[in-house]
Amino acid sequence: MHRTRCAVQEVGGPPLPRARPVANRNPAGGGPAGEVAMSDRVIAQKAPFKVDVVAGETYWWCVCGRSAKQPFCDGSHKGTGFAPMKHVAQTSGPAFFCGCKHTQRPPLCDGTHQSL
Ligand code: FES
């Protein structure tokens, strides 16, 4: 079962695959403009979530962007092909979890949201 407290990035984790922007998508692929396919990550917000984490605690970062408990997983990824990312905080204190789901340094913000 997932814990829903916040977390800090495990150092050296693999980067996420490059996500396609979901805002202003060309609807030629089907569906009305603005529709988000289940295979796309959703931008929860174009800013990081600041969370005070506890060293040694495990956190499950929402990768799909559909969780109502951002930035953490609530199980809403089911059927999307995404899975939450485990993160064990190395130190206690504030952590800035990516809210746009496009960071290249998951689960933490790397500033990518500024170009979306
Ligand atoms: S919120 Fe995603 S990179 Fe900053």
mmCIF file of C-alpha atoms and ligand atoms in Angstrom:
data_model
loop_
_atom_site.group_PDB
_atom_site.id
_atom_site.type_symbol
_atom_site.label_atom_id
_atom_site.label_comp_id
_atom_site.label_asym_id
_atom_site.label_seq_id
_atom_site.Cartn_x
_atom_site.Cartn_y
_atom_site.Cartn_z
ATOM 1 C CA MET A 1 0.000 0.000 0.000
ATOM 2 C CA HIS A 2 1.200 3.485 -0.805
ATOM 3 C CA ARG A 3 1.971 6.004 1.866
ATOM 4 C CA THR A 4 0.696 9.397 0.943
ATOM 5 C CA ARG A 5 3.206 11.572 2.748
ATOM 6 C CA CYS A 6 5.600 13.592 0.714
ATOM 7 C CA ALA A 7 9.127 12.596 -0.133
ATOM 8 C CA VAL A 8 12.480 13.528 -1.536
ATOM 9 C CA GLN A 9 14.073 12.144 -4.681
ATOM 10 C CA GLU A 10 16.263 9.094 -4.560
ATOM 11 C CA VAL A 11 19.548 10.174 -6.044
ATOM 12 C CA GLY A 12 20.489 8.515 -9.288
ATOM 13 C CA GLY A 13 17.038 7.319 -10.312
ATOM 14 C CA PRO A 14 16.386 6.906 -14.017
ATOM 15 C CA PRO A 15 14.838 9.887 -15.810
ATOM 16 C CA LEU A 16 11.258 9.640 -16.970
ATOM 17 C CA PRO A 17 10.644 9.239 -20.691
ATOM 18 C CA ARG A 18 10.145 12.600 -22.372
ATOM 19 C CA ALA A 19 6.477 13.458 -22.037
ATOM 20 C CA ARG A 20 4.429 15.070 -24.746
ATOM 21 C CA PRO A 21 2.848 18.367 -23.785
ATOM 22 C CA VAL A 22 -0.851 17.870 -23.135
ATOM 23 C CA ALA A 23 -1.991 21.484 -23.207
ATOM 24 C CA ASN A 24 -3.228 22.751 -26.588
ATOM 25 C CA ARG A 25 -2.862 19.338 -28.169
ATOM 26 C CA ASN A 26 -3.730 18.903 -31.813
ATOM 27 C CA PRO A 27 -7.006 17.008 -31.788
ATOM 28 C CA ALA A 28 -6.162 15.270 -35.054
ATOM 29 C CA GLY A 29 -5.310 12.211 -33.037
ATOM 30 C CA GLY A 30 -8.932 11.919 -31.966
ATOM 31 C CA GLY A 31 -11.175 13.631 -29.478
ATOM 32 C CA PRO A 32 -11.879 17.313 -28.950
ATOM 33 C CA ALA A 33 -9.140 19.861 -28.324
ATOM 34 C CA GLY A 34 -7.912 19.660 -24.764
ATOM 35 C CA GLU A 35 -8.808 16.000 -24.352
ATOM 36 C CA VAL A 36 -6.082 14.038 -22.594
ATOM 37 C CA ALA A 37 -5.442 10.447 -23.589
ATOM 38 C CA MET A 38 -5.018 7.896 -20.816
ATOM 39 C CA SER A 39 -1.453 7.409 -22.064
ATOM 40 C CA ASP A 40 -0.579 11.084 -21.415
ATOM 41 C CA ARG A 41 0.558 12.579 -18.171
ATOM 42 C CA VAL A 42 -1.706 15.345 -16.858
ATOM 43 C CA ILE A 43 -0.237 18.624 -15.654
ATOM 44 C CA ALA A 44 -1.477 18.813 -12.058
ATOM 45 C CA GLN A 45 -0.112 22.358 -11.772
ATOM 46 C CA LYS A 46 2.636 24.351 -13.468
ATOM 47 C CA ALA A 47 4.597 24.750 -10.263
ATOM 48 C CA PRO A 48 6.199 22.433 -7.709
ATOM 49 C CA PHE A 49 4.516 21.239 -4.520
ATOM 50 C CA LYS A 50 6.514 22.137 -1.412
ATOM 51 C CA VAL A 51 6.375 19.341 1.148
ATOM 52 C CA ASP A 52 8.222 18.941 4.437
ATOM 53 C CA VAL A 53 9.638 15.428 4.273
ATOM 54 C CA VAL A 54 11.117 13.202 6.959
ATOM 55 C CA ALA A 55 14.447 11.433 6.411
ATOM 56 C CA GLY A 56 13.993 7.717 5.875
ATOM 57 C CA GLU A 57 10.266 7.984 5.075
ATOM 58 C CA THR A 58 8.970 6.551 1.808
ATOM 59 C CA TYR A 59 6.784 8.631 -0.473
ATOM 60 C CA TRP A 60 5.007 7.695 -3.690
ATOM 61 C CA TRP A 61 5.073 10.517 -6.219
ATOM 62 C CA CYS A 62 2.160 10.696 -8.668
ATOM 63 C CA VAL A 63 3.563 10.262 -12.176
ATOM 64 C CA CYS A 64 0.301 10.350 -14.150
ATOM 65 C CA GLY A 65 -0.928 13.680 -12.748
ATOM 66 C CA ARG A 66 -4.426 12.336 -12.033
ATOM 67 C CA SER A 67 -4.166 11.961 -8.270
ATOM 68 C CA ALA A 68 -6.404 14.137 -6.113
ATOM 69 C CA LYS A 69 -3.726 13.998 -3.402
ATOM 70 C CA GLN A 70 -0.955 15.780 -5.304
ATOM 71 C CA PRO A 71 1.918 15.405 -5.412
ATOM 72 C CA PHE A 72 1.356 11.859 -4.174
ATOM 73 C CA CYS A 73 -0.407 8.824 -5.551
ATOM 74 C CA ASP A 74 -4.033 8.046 -4.719
ATOM 75 C CA GLY A 75 -4.396 5.113 -7.121
ATOM 76 C CA SER A 76 -5.906 7.170 -9.960
ATOM 77 C CA HIS A 77 -3.235 5.905 -12.363
ATOM 78 C CA LYS A 78 -5.048 2.589 -12.752
ATOM 79 C CA GLY A 79 -5.653 1.919 -16.438
ATOM 80 C CA THR A 80 -3.232 4.607 -17.631
ATOM 81 C CA GLY A 81 -0.090 2.516 -17.924
ATOM 82 C CA PHE A 82 1.651 4.727 -15.368
ATOM 83 C CA ALA A 83 2.823 3.764 -11.901
ATOM 84 C CA PRO A 84 3.839 5.964 -8.980
ATOM 85 C CA MET A 85 7.518 6.576 -8.280
ATOM 86 C CA LYS A 86 8.934 5.508 -4.932
ATOM 87 C CA HIS A 87 11.004 8.099 -3.183
ATOM 88 C CA VAL A 88 12.840 7.741 0.124
ATOM 89 C CA ALA A 89 13.769 11.030 1.741
ATOM 90 C CA GLN A 90 17.477 11.274 2.438
ATOM 91 C CA THR A 91 17.160 14.310 4.687
ATOM 92 C CA SER A 92 14.355 15.987 6.598
ATOM 93 C CA GLY A 93 13.087 19.344 5.421
ATOM 94 C CA PRO A 94 11.334 20.957 2.505
ATOM 95 C CA ALA A 95 11.253 19.174 -0.844
ATOM 96 C CA PHE A 96 9.798 20.557 -4.058
ATOM 97 C CA PHE A 97 7.936 17.838 -5.915
ATOM 98 C CA CYS A 98 7.200 18.355 -9.578
ATOM 99 C CA GLY A 99 3.584 19.304 -10.214
ATOM 100 C CA CYS A 100 3.756 19.498 -13.996
ATOM 101 C CA LYS A 101 4.905 15.865 -14.340
ATOM 102 C CA HIS A 102 7.426 16.825 -17.008
ATOM 103 C CA THR A 103 10.568 17.144 -14.872
ATOM 104 C CA GLN A 104 13.659 15.344 -16.057
ATOM 105 C CA ARG A 105 14.755 14.917 -12.424
ATOM 106 C CA PRO A 106 11.748 13.075 -10.967
ATOM 107 C CA PRO A 107 10.164 13.393 -8.564
ATOM 108 C CA LEU A 108 11.611 16.841 -7.926
ATOM 109 C CA CYS A 109 11.081 20.042 -9.869
ATOM 110 C CA ASP A 110 13.848 20.945 -12.317
ATOM 111 C CA GLY A 111 12.221 24.098 -13.707
ATOM 112 C CA THR A 112 10.757 22.426 -16.796
ATOM 113 C CA HIS A 113 7.312 23.790 -15.855
ATOM 114 C CA GLN A 114 8.485 27.240 -16.891
ATOM 115 C CA SER A 115 8.617 26.145 -20.544
ATOM 116 C CA LEU A 116 5.196 24.468 -20.685
HETATM 117 S S1 FES B 1 6.739 21.601 -11.474
HETATM 118 FE FE1 FES B 1 7.431 20.162 -12.966
HETATM 119 S S2 FES B 1 9.462 20.831 -13.419
HETATM 120 FE FE2 FES B 1 8.733 22.273 -11.947
#
